[in-house]
Each structure stands twice: as C-alpha cells, then as structure tokens.
C-alpha cells in the first residue's frame, strides 16, 4: 500500500479538487432540500474526504460486510451531508436519494446511523467516533490480523471531550498504526470560535504527548492531504493524526469562516452552487479491499458451563467470571473488556484463560464501552465489565449504541447497598433505571450462581444491549445447575392457591423475599415469592396471574425507587389492565458505610421490612 | 505566601517525616478497625499530605465555611484513611472517632462525603475531584477575588479518565495558578500496574501539553515535596501539577509496592505499626486562612421576570434564557455554565448580560457539571445547561453530586422527538429516567414560557439537584404571567364532574393532550387534562383525586416508556393505594429524521394517538 499503488487511479489532483467541489455542492443541495443540516461543517472537510475516497480508502460499497474493507467513521456526525455526498460520488446512492436527506423515512438521517449499510456505528453525539474507531482498529490489529485501515473524521470542537483523550491514550499505548484520525480544524464550533482556533500546534502538542504521530497540513491543498494520508498509511508502530487547517463553509463567501452559520442551510443555495462551479456528477472509483479471509472464530461448543451445588455460597460476580471464561472457550468470537477492575468484576478469570481476547481499558469507562462497540462492529461478541455504578460514566455511549442497534453485552458488578462498607460512591443504585430506559435493551439481575451462568450464555445472542447486574457478596445457590432461565421469564419460588400477597425481588432481594416468606408463614400470612431475574423484558403473564390471585404486590429492590424493579412490574399492567395494590420497597436514603446486612436493614429492603410491608398490605 | 512565611511553623523536616509516619500508622489502624478500606493507597501519599498540612495549607478547621480557607479535595477518595488521619493530626477529630471508620453511623465513610464539615464534595468515583477542583479554583480567581488555593490529591489510575483531561484543559486555558494537582504516582492500580507505571515523564509530557507547569519529585522526600509546593504557590499564570513518584504501601514490607494489596487492611496491622515506628500523637498547627470578606453578591431583587402574552408562540428554551438573565440581575450569586451550545440552550442570553458570571465549558459535559459542583461548593448558585441528551455524558457526576448533597441547577434543552430533523442522537429520551432516579432530585418540565420563567426562579433555592427540561420548538403560551407553579404541583387544565378519563402530559405533550381533549369532546368523551410540569416531586393528591373520579389515565410523554412521566404518575399510588387503569403513550421506537409534527405522530404521542387511546380505554 505505497504511493505507487494508488497512482493508476482515475483522478489526478485537478480532478480531485473538482470532486471536492462536487461534495460541497451536494452538501449544499442536500441541506437546502432538507431545510436544515450542516453544510458549512461539511464544506471544510471536502478535500479531506475527496482525497481519502479517491486515493486511500479501500472499500467495496457493494460488499459492506467485506472483512477487508477499510472503516470510515464520521466522528463529527453532523457533517453527514458530506458523507452522503461521498456515497453519491462512489455510486452507492443516487442523486435522488441524496435529496431525501432528513426527510421522513429516508435512510439519510440528520446524523449517520447504521440504517445505511456503509455506516457501522451511530454518531452525532460528539467525541464518540474516535473512541469507537480505536475498538475497530484494535479488532483489526490484535483480535484478527486483518489488513484494513480505520479512518476517523473528527471535528475540532469535539476535542474538548475527555472521551477523545481516552481514545488518544488507548490508541497510542496500543500502537494502532492502522488508525488515522483526520482532524478538521475549521476554527468554529456551534456557537463561535473553539478554544484553540487555528492553533494547530496546540492540538499537535497534546496528541503527540499521547504517543501519536501528527502531521499538520493545509486541509484544502489536495497534494498536502494526499501526502499526509500516505504518511498515515506508512507510519509504523503508532497511530497518525492529520491535523488539517480548514475553513468552515469553504468556497462560499456568504458563509466561509463566518460565525452564526453552523447547522443551517446556506442563505442562497443557488448562488452558493454557482460560486462552487455548479452541479457536477463525477464518479469516483474507490479501491477494492484486499482479498482476505473472514476470521474463523473456532471454539469448543460443548465446553460445559460451570455447575454449582444448591446451598453453596457463591457471589454472582464470581459465577459471571467463571461462566464467561467457559463461554470464551465455547466461542472464539467472545471478547472481554474491563475498566481495570477485573479482580472485582471477575473478568480477570477470562483474562487468564483467553488473554488474546481480553482488552484492558483501564479506568476509562467511556473508552471501555466505545471499544466494545467498535469490536462488535467488526463481528466479535463483546462483554464489557466494570462496577455497575461507573457504567453511568458511559451512559451517552450506551445511548448511542442503542441508537446504532449495537449488540453489546454489559456487566455491572457491586450493585446496590449490599456492597457494604465502601459506601454510596461505589453502589449502583440508578443502573436499572439507566439500562431499562435504553431502546431495545435487556436487563438481567440474577440471584444465584447457576442462574448467572445460564444468563451469561443467553446474553451472547441477544440483539441490542444486554445488561447483567451482579452482586459483590456471596448468596446461596438456590437453583439446580440444569434449571433454565429464559430471558423474559421469572421464577415463582413459593406459591399456594390461597396466596394473599406476592413478594417480588431479584438478586439479593430475592433471598430477602424468601426469608420474609418464612416469617410470614409463621404469622399465618400466605405469600407468593417471585424471582424477577429478567427485569426487561418482564414476564407479564406470570405477574398478571399473581395479581389476579393475590391482588397485592410488595416489590423490593436494592436500587432507587425510580426506574427499577417496581416500575418494570407495573409496566405489565399498561393499556388498561387492572393493577394490583403495590408497596414499593427501595433505597430512599443516601447510605453511609456499614456492613451489607446493616445496609439492607437501614434501607428497609431486608426480610423484616418485606414481612412488615406484606402484613400491612394484607391487613389494608 | 513565600517560604519565609511558613518557617515559623512548629514542624521541622524531621518532625514532618514523623507526622507522615503517624498518618500511615493511623491509616493502618483505621482500616484494621474497620476490616476494610485502602491503607496502602493512603501510605503512598503520607509525605505529600504531611507537608501540605504542616507548611502550605491554610485552613481554619473550626470555621469550615471561612471564605479564605484553602480547599483540599481528595480526588482519590479511596485514600480516605489518610484524609481522616490528617483530620486527627489537625485536631479536628479524635482518635476514637478515627477508629469508627466505615462503621454504621460514622461520619468517616469509606469514601469522603460532606457529612464531614471539612469535606465539600463527595469523591470516590475516580476522575471527579480534579474537575470539581477546577470549578473551586475558578470561583476563587474569576467569580470572587479570594486568596485561597485549591489542592487536589489525585491517583495515577484515575489519569486514564477523560474527565481528568477535560479538567487539565479547562484549568490550563483559564490559567488557574491557584490550583495544584498533587499526583500520587504509586505505580499500582486496583488490579495491577497502571499504564505508565513510574514513567513520570509520560504524565508530565501530557499535562504540560495542556498548559500546566509540572514538577517531578520523589514523593517521599519531605524537602522535595516542600519545594514543589512552594513552586506551586509561587508559579503565576498556570496551574501546577506535582508529579510525585511514590510507593504504594510505603513503609511496610508486607505490602510495599506489592500487587494484590489494594483495598484491604494490611495483613498484620500490629507488625505494620511496629515497622512504622509505633502509634504517635503529633498535633499539627495548620496555618489560618487570610482574613477576607465573604463575597457580597448584590443584585436587584425587584427586577421583573419576563412576561409572555397568552397565545404567543415562544420556545421554553428561550423563556429559560430570558428568565435566567433576569434572575442573574436579581441575584448576584447566580452563575451560568454551558457546554458550547449557548445559542441553542439560550444560556447565551445570560452570557451577554452577565459575562463575568458565565463560564464557557466547551463540549465537555463532565467538566460542565463538575465546574458547577465546584462553584456551588464556594457558595454560588450555578445553572449548568446543555442539550438534555448530552447530560447523559455527565451522569456519574450528577450521581456523585447527589451523594454530596450539592444544590445544583441543571437545564437540558432539545428534549424528545419534537426536535425534529436532527434525529435520535440529539434527542433526549432517557433524561427523565436519569434525573428522577437521582436521590433528592427535582424534575421540572414546563410547557409554556410563563411557566418556564417561574420554574427557573423557583429552582434557585431548591435543595439538591434541580432539573429543567426545555423544548426546542415554539409552543403557545397558555398561562398568564401571574400564574404560580409550585414545585410539586400540577395544573388541571380541563375538568368536569363527569370526566371519564384523565389525560396527563407535560411539555409538548401537554399541548397534544389539550388538542386530544377537544377531539374527544366532539365525540362525547369527557376528558380531564393535567399538565404535570413537576415530574418529581409529583402532585400525589391531585392525581389520586383524578384517579378516584375517572379511574382511567392516559399518560403521554416525549420520552422512553421507562422511568419518565408514567412511572412518576404511578408512584402516587404506592403503598396500597388503588391504581387507575393506565395507558402509557411514549416513544417506543428509534426515530429517524422528520419534522417535529411527523415525529410526534410517528411516535404515537400526538393528539390523534392520545384521543384514540382515551376512546379505547373508556370503552374497555
């Protein structure tokens, strides 16, 4: 892949300059047709994309899943008109489709999403494309040995996001020479000048300090851009950042380098198109990818999941680590990522057995989830683990992953007050609310080791974001190793035809509900007990049956009262189904430090509190 | 504040070394008494804290609200035993209290929280102390001209967090020479070596690139530490990072620089204490702060809030900006922060009127919220604004702020699908779930401009985190400018003694519910309409009355079905109150691009959908 290899392409420098103008014109036309969009943010990067497309990108638009394809990610997703104009120039979409931009039903959304076959990940929340690109590059360099390159177009405003620096650090340390960040330094953010304006050195100093090669260029000079991309392709041992000085709205006087021109069509599109030399229909022949084999994952599908004896005390986090390790043996596509807490999440068990498929992300939860999204985009099956509390750090990445329909497995340990002495900063009390509210998510919360093992395996093939919530402390094994736990199901642990109340828990509170049941029996109160291990989707039928029989529910969760178990239960009674009377036990205070048992008691979610609530509800 | 000023203090170098050993011994003792905790992470920084306490910190422990007090933040909050040992050495707590560490009811929690009067902000989620410290330093340098310094003790593991680099960038650009980051480079994270180990240059290169002064020292050499802190205090125009090479568990062979010794008591505390020279009871006299005036905020309390005419079309985001600007005139303590989208959130209106109290945080939402927390810790009343969707980026900071009982006003614009063409990446559809689940939060979602203005003013004095959700598009003004909107209330917009169903909306959906009401009237269906502008706390009484009368609710929200308006409504019926039949209209799909009206229709949350749901529910 030296310069010589690209010289027999059709476009000379002058024609590439023409192509850049075409991209500008098409961005202007698309936004004008839509009545909204970001043409000026597209125009600054026109030469960058034109040169990339014509001379450096290797991509089969007719085979978007070709394993040798380069990856092109618009981290500045708002420059979507430029991306779509490039698709047109490559012959992937028609001019007619280009002009459906931002209209109801169009694939050409305001910000790119995988509704388009050539878009792998959703962008538009700034600061995500490069972190995800690191995952893509890691997959190509470390997980499989594939010859593709990853090109990420970044804006200057998004360089203020800490997530970009997590990505620079991760890529620098891993020496990802198959990754190029193309920085479109157009000086103007949404509301005015960026912090560093055209001080390219300011960016270069920072990025070099993180172990990258940097090249500073005039981003409108075709030859300089070409040379910089050559450098990026031939630099070994480190990723390259092409830091390009550009002008926002370049080529149209009414908007070029002017404030107040962000995120709107140019004022006079006809005049702008004339200024840019009119509509063109250049067609660029993008280089084909190298022929290459799709990775063969292999594995030993019969490797047995761990089995735990009923009555043993095992932490669900430990069962997670042990089951994941076996899953990694069964399936060569399973990759584990962790945020430097693998000894706590137990992801380290996987790391010991499958070091080649373990990615240590250190304490950088945004990068953790972004790398998982990138790895997934290349076909792997990632599990990303950290303390559940710290997944809040990656909330926006999870949100964007759900928009991008990423199939992602996320594991949060140390849930709830039951962690004990470490105190509230380490307790996940909002994670169920966060994960449930993501579109298409699955939320699982096991209470014993055998259940955990089954759910870990079940997650692997679920579409969308699947979340497993694990517990720090040991809990007794209550299910046999051959019991099945379908996603969307629940377990009725205690039942009697004359039950007066239903106790619903999950994780640690399932055990408290069982203990409460025994207290209530002694008082002559009959309580049904449900283990709601599948918090989303929830077992509507079983809950409705329990409501029809008992009419009274006590829900108990090691979580804030909002957005968790109780709300999941109540969703079963939407659309006109009569609801049971409900008492909701949850964590209403800010806990301090205390033992796990003291914490459950203080929060009012232990067996005593459940039994008391049930007695009161039955008497009401 | 030169070296001379500190020389008349009681402790010479040898005595400071003794003090450091005392801090170690007390950290070992506290963790041993607790049976958990992080003594080894404390021991590495003992000299750093001993020198700071004895020679550089100016702090009146008997007046924690003294405006001249320095600020000491443990960004590595898990080193709490060291902090508490320092409090003991300063005479702030007794040895008896030290040994209550991590026990039920103790103020000395596993990670520091403001339950202690000398702790301003909760830490323990890594990567937050320095970003907050930037806010504290900004308050001292820019908002008031106060002579205090801000000292932040950071760990090396947390330097992987992007939020730290947002903080380095913010502080560097602002030239915060009143801020010192003390980096305890002890080489070992939780599960093993950090990325850079003892490569102090790796850290120094990165931090210098962000505009900081750096000093590299042996962190166990009292004289070097002292000199570095002198340098930090005397360096002008830039913040200083003291990069200290240290050894985790320093002084106790069984744990010093050994892996696997994180976050647990030392194996043999008695032997460790002997090795460290035994228990000591040195008492250090911390320098008093400079006498200084508390800032006088001033303001024109009578400045009238903006008034809007009924029937006018005004975006609530615009009303927010206009009302906030007046609030800034009324109250000199109001500070506004924005993430480089002030033209969209309308925070720029405040910026134009009160530039001295406007903090531009660029696209760095973690730093945005952290700076607000820091500014608040100094007594100011901050409003932090960005797109509601991007507040997810700061979720962990909001979570920690709620643990720290910070009084914080947060404003999210561009909520829901009603933003239109920009598409899902820019739509907040999970924000109500996120904000409701925070402990002690207030969640407000106005539907018109007069309501917005009142709520903006009401937020200022609410305890805890108050969230205002605003809308991009214009909505008709339906309330008069003198109407009042108590937090925790709602407005019954349409009612009749024979109402058959209650329609509940807020923001854009309140208007859709009104339109649905009119459709239903034409069909002979009587519908009550409630504007639930206060989503948390929710008006339980009015909702129960409506349930008792109509028995049927249709909730409609521009948000995911989980964790938002419907769940808030159902919380009113906890603890055994009979629930109404409920149909929950919300955004169940991933939207694409389309006009606002098309979006509301496609999501099934427009007037037609509400009317259809109501008809069906009434017929059931």
PDB file of N, CA, C and O in Angstrom, chain A residues 224-276:
ATOM      1  N   UNK A 224      -1.136  18.176  -0.251  1.00  0.00           N
ATOM      2  CA  UNK A 224      -0.755  18.013   1.166  1.00  0.00           C
ATOM      3  C   UNK A 224      -1.596  16.941   1.828  1.00  0.00           C
ATOM      4  O   UNK A 224      -1.097  16.135   2.629  1.00  0.00           O
ATOM      5  N   UNK A 225      -2.871  16.941   1.518  1.00  0.00           N
ATOM      6  CA  UNK A 225      -3.752  15.941   2.118  1.00  0.00           C
ATOM      7  C   UNK A 225      -3.310  14.547   1.685  1.00  0.00           C
ATOM      8  O   UNK A 225      -3.210  13.621   2.505  1.00  0.00           O
ATOM      9  N   UNK A 226      -3.018  14.437   0.412  1.00  0.00           N
ATOM     10  CA  UNK A 226      -2.598  13.150  -0.139  1.00  0.00           C
ATOM     11  C   UNK A 226      -1.328  12.651   0.542  1.00  0.00           C
ATOM     12  O   UNK A 226      -1.228  11.482   0.960  1.00  0.00           O
ATOM     13  N   UNK A 227      -0.378  13.553   0.667  1.00  0.00           N
ATOM     14  CA  UNK A 227       0.886  13.193   1.297  1.00  0.00           C
ATOM     15  C   UNK A 227       0.687  12.785   2.755  1.00  0.00           C
ATOM     16  O   UNK A 227       1.276  11.809   3.235  1.00  0.00           O
ATOM     17  N   UNK A 228      -0.162  13.524   3.451  1.00  0.00           N
ATOM     18  CA  UNK A 228      -0.414  13.203   4.864  1.00  0.00           C
ATOM     19  C   UNK A 228      -1.040  11.818   4.991  1.00  0.00           C
ATOM     20  O   UNK A 228      -0.717  11.052   5.906  1.00  0.00           O
ATOM     21  N   UNK A 229      -1.927  11.492   4.067  1.00  0.00           N
ATOM     22  CA  UNK A 229      -2.565  10.174   4.143  1.00  0.00           C
ATOM     23  C   UNK A 229      -1.579   9.071   3.784  1.00  0.00           C
ATOM     24  O   UNK A 229      -1.630   7.971   4.352  1.00  0.00           O
ATOM     25  N   UNK A 230      -0.669   9.375   2.866  1.00  0.00           N
ATOM     26  CA  UNK A 230       0.428   8.443   2.617  1.00  0.00           C
ATOM     27  C   UNK A 230       1.221   8.203   3.893  1.00  0.00           C
ATOM     28  O   UNK A 230       1.532   7.061   4.244  1.00  0.00           O
ATOM     29  N   UNK A 231       1.562   9.280   4.558  1.00  0.00           N
ATOM     30  CA  UNK A 231       2.324   9.168   5.806  1.00  0.00           C
ATOM     31  C   UNK A 231       1.565   8.318   6.815  1.00  0.00           C
ATOM     32  O   UNK A 231       2.138   7.444   7.484  1.00  0.00           O
ATOM     33  N   UNK A 232       0.281   8.581   6.922  1.00  0.00           N
ATOM     34  CA  UNK A 232      -0.526   7.818   7.883  1.00  0.00           C
ATOM     35  C   UNK A 232      -0.492   6.332   7.553  1.00  0.00           C
ATOM     36  O   UNK A 232      -0.373   5.487   8.448  1.00  0.00           O
ATOM     37  N   UNK A 233      -0.553   6.026   6.257  1.00  0.00           N
ATOM     38  CA  UNK A 233      -0.598   4.612   5.870  1.00  0.00           C
ATOM     39  C   UNK A 233       0.738   3.919   6.044  1.00  0.00           C
ATOM     40  O   UNK A 233       0.789   2.698   6.175  1.00  0.00           O
ATOM     41  N   UNK A 234       1.806   4.693   6.023  1.00  0.00           N
ATOM     42  CA  UNK A 234       3.125   4.054   6.055  1.00  0.00           C
ATOM     43  C   UNK A 234       3.827   4.185   7.405  1.00  0.00           C
ATOM     44  O   UNK A 234       4.872   3.571   7.608  1.00  0.00           O
ATOM     45  N   UNK A 235       3.257   4.958   8.313  1.00  0.00           N
ATOM     46  CA  UNK A 235       3.872   5.084   9.633  1.00  0.00           C
ATOM     47  C   UNK A 235       3.623   3.817  10.432  1.00  0.00           C
ATOM     48  O   UNK A 235       2.500   3.334  10.504  1.00  0.00           O
ATOM     49  N   UNK A 236       4.665   3.284  11.011  1.00  0.00           N
ATOM     50  CA  UNK A 236       4.563   2.026  11.751  1.00  0.00           C
ATOM     51  C   UNK A 236       4.664   2.269  13.252  1.00  0.00           C
ATOM     52  O   UNK A 236       5.418   3.123  13.696  1.00  0.00           O
ATOM     53  N   UNK A 237       3.869   1.525  14.001  1.00  0.00           N
ATOM     54  CA  UNK A 237       4.014   1.493  15.460  1.00  0.00           C
ATOM     55  C   UNK A 237       3.245   2.550  16.213  1.00  0.00           C
ATOM     56  O   UNK A 237       3.212   2.522  17.446  1.00  0.00           O
ATOM     57  N   UNK A 238       2.662   3.487  15.496  1.00  0.00           N
ATOM     58  CA  UNK A 238       1.846   4.495  16.182  1.00  0.00           C
ATOM     59  C   UNK A 238       0.743   5.002  15.249  1.00  0.00           C
ATOM     60  O   UNK A 238       0.905   4.995  14.026  1.00  0.00           O
ATOM     61  N   UNK A 239      -0.365   5.402  15.827  1.00  0.00           N
ATOM     62  CA  UNK A 239      -1.429   5.985  15.006  1.00  0.00           C
ATOM     63  C   UNK A 239      -1.033   7.394  14.567  1.00  0.00           C
ATOM     64  O   UNK A 239      -0.161   8.014  15.171  1.00  0.00           O
ATOM     65  N   UNK A 240      -1.663   7.849  13.517  1.00  0.00           N
ATOM     66  CA  UNK A 240      -1.364   9.187  12.999  1.00  0.00           C
ATOM     67  C   UNK A 240      -2.596  10.079  13.071  1.00  0.00           C
ATOM     68  O   UNK A 240      -3.699   9.642  12.750  1.00  0.00           O
ATOM     69  N   UNK A 241      -2.362  11.307  13.495  1.00  0.00           N
ATOM     70  CA  UNK A 241      -3.409  12.331  13.441  1.00  0.00           C
ATOM     71  C   UNK A 241      -3.030  13.336  12.366  1.00  0.00           C
ATOM     72  O   UNK A 241      -1.948  13.927  12.421  1.00  0.00           O
ATOM     73  N   UNK A 242      -3.899  13.485  11.388  1.00  0.00           N
ATOM     74  CA  UNK A 242      -3.714  14.519  10.371  1.00  0.00           C
ATOM     75  C   UNK A 242      -4.466  15.755  10.851  1.00  0.00           C
ATOM     76  O   UNK A 242      -5.683  15.737  10.965  1.00  0.00           O
ATOM     77  N   UNK A 243      -3.706  16.780  11.175  1.00  0.00           N
ATOM     78  CA  UNK A 243      -4.305  17.984  11.756  1.00  0.00           C
ATOM     79  C   UNK A 243      -4.397  19.013  10.634  1.00  0.00           C
ATOM     80  O   UNK A 243      -3.386  19.589  10.214  1.00  0.00           O
ATOM     81  N   UNK A 244      -5.604  19.189  10.142  1.00  0.00           N
ATOM     82  CA  UNK A 244      -5.788  19.961   8.913  1.00  0.00           C
ATOM     83  C   UNK A 244      -6.424  21.318   9.196  1.00  0.00           C
ATOM     84  O   UNK A 244      -7.513  21.397   9.758  1.00  0.00           O
ATOM     85  N   UNK A 245      -5.719  22.362   8.817  1.00  0.00           N
ATOM     86  CA  UNK A 245      -6.291  23.696   8.921  1.00  0.00           C
ATOM     87  C   UNK A 245      -7.287  23.878   7.784  1.00  0.00           C
ATOM     88  O   UNK A 245      -6.925  23.750   6.595  1.00  0.00           O
ATOM     89  N   UNK A 246      -8.507  24.164   8.137  1.00  0.00           N
ATOM     90  CA  UNK A 246      -9.550  24.316   7.116  1.00  0.00           C
ATOM     91  C   UNK A 246     -10.408  25.534   7.425  1.00  0.00           C
ATOM     92  O   UNK A 246     -10.252  26.158   8.476  1.00  0.00           O
ATOM     93  N   UNK A 247     -11.289  25.836   6.494  1.00  0.00           N
ATOM     94  CA  UNK A 247     -12.201  26.970   6.690  1.00  0.00           C
ATOM     95  C   UNK A 247     -13.636  26.443   6.597  1.00  0.00           C
ATOM     96  O   UNK A 247     -14.021  25.828   5.606  1.00  0.00           O
ATOM     97  N   UNK A 248     -14.383  26.715   7.648  1.00  0.00           N
ATOM     98  CA  UNK A 248     -15.782  26.287   7.678  1.00  0.00           C
ATOM     99  C   UNK A 248     -16.532  27.008   6.564  1.00  0.00           C
ATOM    100  O   UNK A 248     -16.351  28.213   6.352  1.00  0.00           O
ATOM    101  N   UNK A 249     -17.341  26.280   5.845  1.00  0.00           N
ATOM    102  CA  UNK A 249     -18.111  26.894   4.755  1.00  0.00           C
ATOM    103  C   UNK A 249     -17.255  27.261   3.558  1.00  0.00           C
ATOM    104  O   UNK A 249     -17.687  28.033   2.695  1.00  0.00           O
ATOM    105  N   UNK A 250     -16.080  26.678   3.479  1.00  0.00           N
ATOM    106  CA  UNK A 250     -15.102  26.990   2.436  1.00  0.00           C
ATOM    107  C   UNK A 250     -15.720  27.020   1.032  1.00  0.00           C
ATOM    108  O   UNK A 250     -16.409  26.066   0.627  1.00  0.00           O
ATOM    109  N   UNK A 251     -15.457  28.120   0.320  1.00  0.00           N
ATOM    110  CA  UNK A 251     -15.876  28.190  -1.070  1.00  0.00           C
ATOM    111  C   UNK A 251     -17.099  29.053  -1.310  1.00  0.00           C
ATOM    112  O   UNK A 251     -17.413  29.366  -2.464  1.00  0.00           O
ATOM    113  N   UNK A 252     -17.765  29.448  -0.255  1.00  0.00           N
ATOM    114  CA  UNK A 252     -18.966  30.285  -0.404  1.00  0.00           C
ATOM    115  C   UNK A 252     -18.824  31.500   0.514  1.00  0.00           C
ATOM    116  O   UNK A 252     -18.859  31.373   1.745  1.00  0.00           O
ATOM    117  N   UNK A 253     -18.642  32.640  -0.109  1.00  0.00           N
ATOM    118  CA  UNK A 253     -18.303  33.854   0.644  1.00  0.00           C
ATOM    119  C   UNK A 253     -19.305  34.157   1.755  1.00  0.00           C
ATOM    120  O   UNK A 253     -18.937  34.572   2.856  1.00  0.00           O
ATOM    121  N   UNK A 254     -20.569  33.910   1.475  1.00  0.00           N
ATOM    122  CA  UNK A 254     -21.605  34.270   2.455  1.00  0.00           C
ATOM    123  C   UNK A 254     -21.459  33.521   3.778  1.00  0.00           C
ATOM    124  O   UNK A 254     -21.976  33.972   4.807  1.00  0.00           O
ATOM    125  N   UNK A 255     -20.789  32.383   3.736  1.00  0.00           N
ATOM    126  CA  UNK A 255     -20.688  31.582   4.963  1.00  0.00           C
ATOM    127  C   UNK A 255     -19.251  31.258   5.371  1.00  0.00           C
ATOM    128  O   UNK A 255     -19.005  30.890   6.527  1.00  0.00           O
ATOM    129  N   UNK A 256     -18.298  31.406   4.460  1.00  0.00           N
ATOM    130  CA  UNK A 256     -16.944  30.926   4.749  1.00  0.00           C
ATOM    131  C   UNK A 256     -16.325  31.633   5.948  1.00  0.00           C
ATOM    132  O   UNK A 256     -16.255  32.861   5.982  1.00  0.00           O
ATOM    133  N   UNK A 257     -15.922  30.827   6.911  1.00  0.00           N
ATOM    134  CA  UNK A 257     -15.252  31.307   8.125  1.00  0.00           C
ATOM    135  C   UNK A 257     -16.072  32.369   8.862  1.00  0.00           C
ATOM    136  O   UNK A 257     -15.524  33.241   9.524  1.00  0.00           O
ATOM    137  N   UNK A 258     -17.366  32.284   8.750  1.00  0.00           N
ATOM    138  CA  UNK A 258     -18.222  33.253   9.452  1.00  0.00           C
ATOM    139  C   UNK A 258     -18.934  32.603  10.621  1.00  0.00           C
ATOM    140  O   UNK A 258     -19.427  31.484  10.512  1.00  0.00           O
ATOM    141  N   UNK A 259     -19.066  33.362  11.709  1.00  0.00           N
ATOM    142  CA  UNK A 259     -19.838  32.868  12.848  1.00  0.00           C
ATOM    143  C   UNK A 259     -21.336  32.895  12.530  1.00  0.00           C
ATOM    144  O   UNK A 259     -21.785  33.616  11.641  1.00  0.00           O
ATOM    145  N   UNK A 260     -22.072  32.109  13.265  1.00  0.00           N
ATOM    146  CA  UNK A 260     -23.535  32.113  13.116  1.00  0.00           C
ATOM    147  C   UNK A 260     -24.019  31.321  11.919  1.00  0.00           C
ATOM    148  O   UNK A 260     -25.186  31.392  11.547  1.00  0.00           O
ATOM    149  N   UNK A 261     -23.129  30.570  11.285  1.00  0.00           N
ATOM    150  CA  UNK A 261     -23.505  29.813  10.088  1.00  0.00           C
ATOM    151  C   UNK A 261     -23.475  28.309  10.331  1.00  0.00           C
ATOM    152  O   UNK A 261     -23.449  27.514   9.402  1.00  0.00           O
ATOM    153  N   UNK A 262     -23.490  27.920  11.603  1.00  0.00           N
ATOM    154  CA  UNK A 262     -23.447  26.491  11.944  1.00  0.00           C
ATOM    155  C   UNK A 262     -24.851  25.901  11.888  1.00  0.00           C
ATOM    156  O   UNK A 262     -25.816  26.501  12.327  1.00  0.00           O
ATOM    157  N   UNK A 263     -24.923  24.706  11.319  1.00  0.00           N
ATOM    158  CA  UNK A 263     -26.150  23.930  11.439  1.00  0.00           C
ATOM    159  C   UNK A 263     -27.361  24.517  10.750  1.00  0.00           C
ATOM    160  O   UNK A 263     -28.475  24.390  11.251  1.00  0.00           O
ATOM    161  N   UNK A 264     -27.147  25.128   9.620  1.00  0.00           N
ATOM    162  CA  UNK A 264     -28.278  25.620   8.836  1.00  0.00           C
ATOM    163  C   UNK A 264     -27.886  25.659   7.361  1.00  0.00           C
ATOM    164  O   UNK A 264     -26.694  25.746   7.039  1.00  0.00           O
ATOM    165  N   UNK A 265     -28.876  25.579   6.472  1.00  0.00           N
ATOM    166  CA  UNK A 265     -28.562  25.671   5.046  1.00  0.00           C
ATOM    167  C   UNK A 265     -27.889  27.011   4.742  1.00  0.00           C
ATOM    168  O   UNK A 265     -28.062  27.985   5.488  1.00  0.00           O
ATOM    169  N   UNK A 266     -27.135  27.063   3.658  1.00  0.00           N
ATOM    170  CA  UNK A 266     -26.538  28.353   3.282  1.00  0.00           C
ATOM    171  C   UNK A 266     -27.669  29.274   2.834  1.00  0.00           C
ATOM    172  O   UNK A 266     -28.699  28.815   2.330  1.00  0.00           O
ATOM    173  N   UNK A 267     -27.493  30.586   3.034  1.00  0.00           N
ATOM    174  CA  UNK A 267     -28.618  31.506   2.824  1.00  0.00           C
ATOM    175  C   UNK A 267     -29.153  31.482   1.379  1.00  0.00           C
ATOM    176  O   UNK A 267     -30.360  31.535   1.166  1.00  0.00           O
ATOM    177  N   UNK A 268     -28.269  31.420   0.391  1.00  0.00           N
ATOM    178  CA  UNK A 268     -28.718  31.424  -1.007  1.00  0.00           C
ATOM    179  C   UNK A 268     -28.075  30.241  -1.726  1.00  0.00           C
ATOM    180  O   UNK A 268     -26.995  30.360  -2.323  1.00  0.00           O
ATOM    181  N   UNK A 269     -28.714  29.087  -1.664  1.00  0.00           N
ATOM    182  CA  UNK A 269     -28.083  27.878  -2.214  1.00  0.00           C
ATOM    183  C   UNK A 269     -27.755  28.003  -3.704  1.00  0.00           C
ATOM    184  O   UNK A 269     -26.701  27.520  -4.153  1.00  0.00           O
ATOM    185  N   UNK A 270     -28.620  28.646  -4.462  1.00  0.00           N
ATOM    186  CA  UNK A 270     -28.370  28.785  -5.897  1.00  0.00           C
ATOM    187  C   UNK A 270     -27.079  29.540  -6.148  1.00  0.00           C
ATOM    188  O   UNK A 270     -26.210  29.108  -6.930  1.00  0.00           O
ATOM    189  N   UNK A 271     -26.936  30.652  -5.462  1.00  0.00           N
ATOM    190  CA  UNK A 271     -25.728  31.461  -5.598  1.00  0.00           C
ATOM    191  C   UNK A 271     -24.494  30.680  -5.122  1.00  0.00           C
ATOM    192  O   UNK A 271     -23.434  30.720  -5.753  1.00  0.00           O
ATOM    193  N   UNK A 272     -24.676  29.946  -4.031  1.00  0.00           N
ATOM    194  CA  UNK A 272     -23.557  29.163  -3.491  1.00  0.00           C
ATOM    195  C   UNK A 272     -23.102  28.110  -4.509  1.00  0.00           C
ATOM    196  O   UNK A 272     -21.899  27.919  -4.731  1.00  0.00           O
ATOM    197  N   UNK A 273     -24.058  27.459  -5.136  1.00  0.00           N
ATOM    198  CA  UNK A 273     -23.716  26.413  -6.109  1.00  0.00           C
ATOM    199  C   UNK A 273     -22.995  27.027  -7.307  1.00  0.00           C
ATOM    200  O   UNK A 273     -22.011  26.477  -7.812  1.00  0.00           O
ATOM    201  N   UNK A 274     -23.465  28.202  -7.729  1.00  0.00           N
ATOM    202  CA  UNK A 274     -22.756  28.900  -8.817  1.00  0.00           C
ATOM    203  C   UNK A 274     -21.323  29.198  -8.402  1.00  0.00           C
ATOM    204  O   UNK A 274     -20.371  28.956  -9.140  1.00  0.00           O
ATOM    205  N   UNK A 275     -21.177  29.747  -7.190  1.00  0.00           N
ATOM    206  CA  UNK A 275     -19.842  30.090  -6.672  1.00  0.00           C
ATOM    207  C   UNK A 275     -18.920  28.856  -6.643  1.00  0.00           C
ATOM    208  O   UNK A 275     -17.714  28.970  -6.852  1.00  0.00           O
ATOM    209  N   UNK A 276     -19.509  27.731  -6.376  1.00  0.00           N
ATOM    210  CA  UNK A 276     -18.729  26.485  -6.278  1.00  0.00           C
ATOM    211  C   UNK A 276     -18.539  25.819  -7.644  1.00  0.00           C
ATOM    212  O   UNK A 276     -17.987  24.722  -7.728  1.00  0.00           O
TER     213      UNK A 276
END
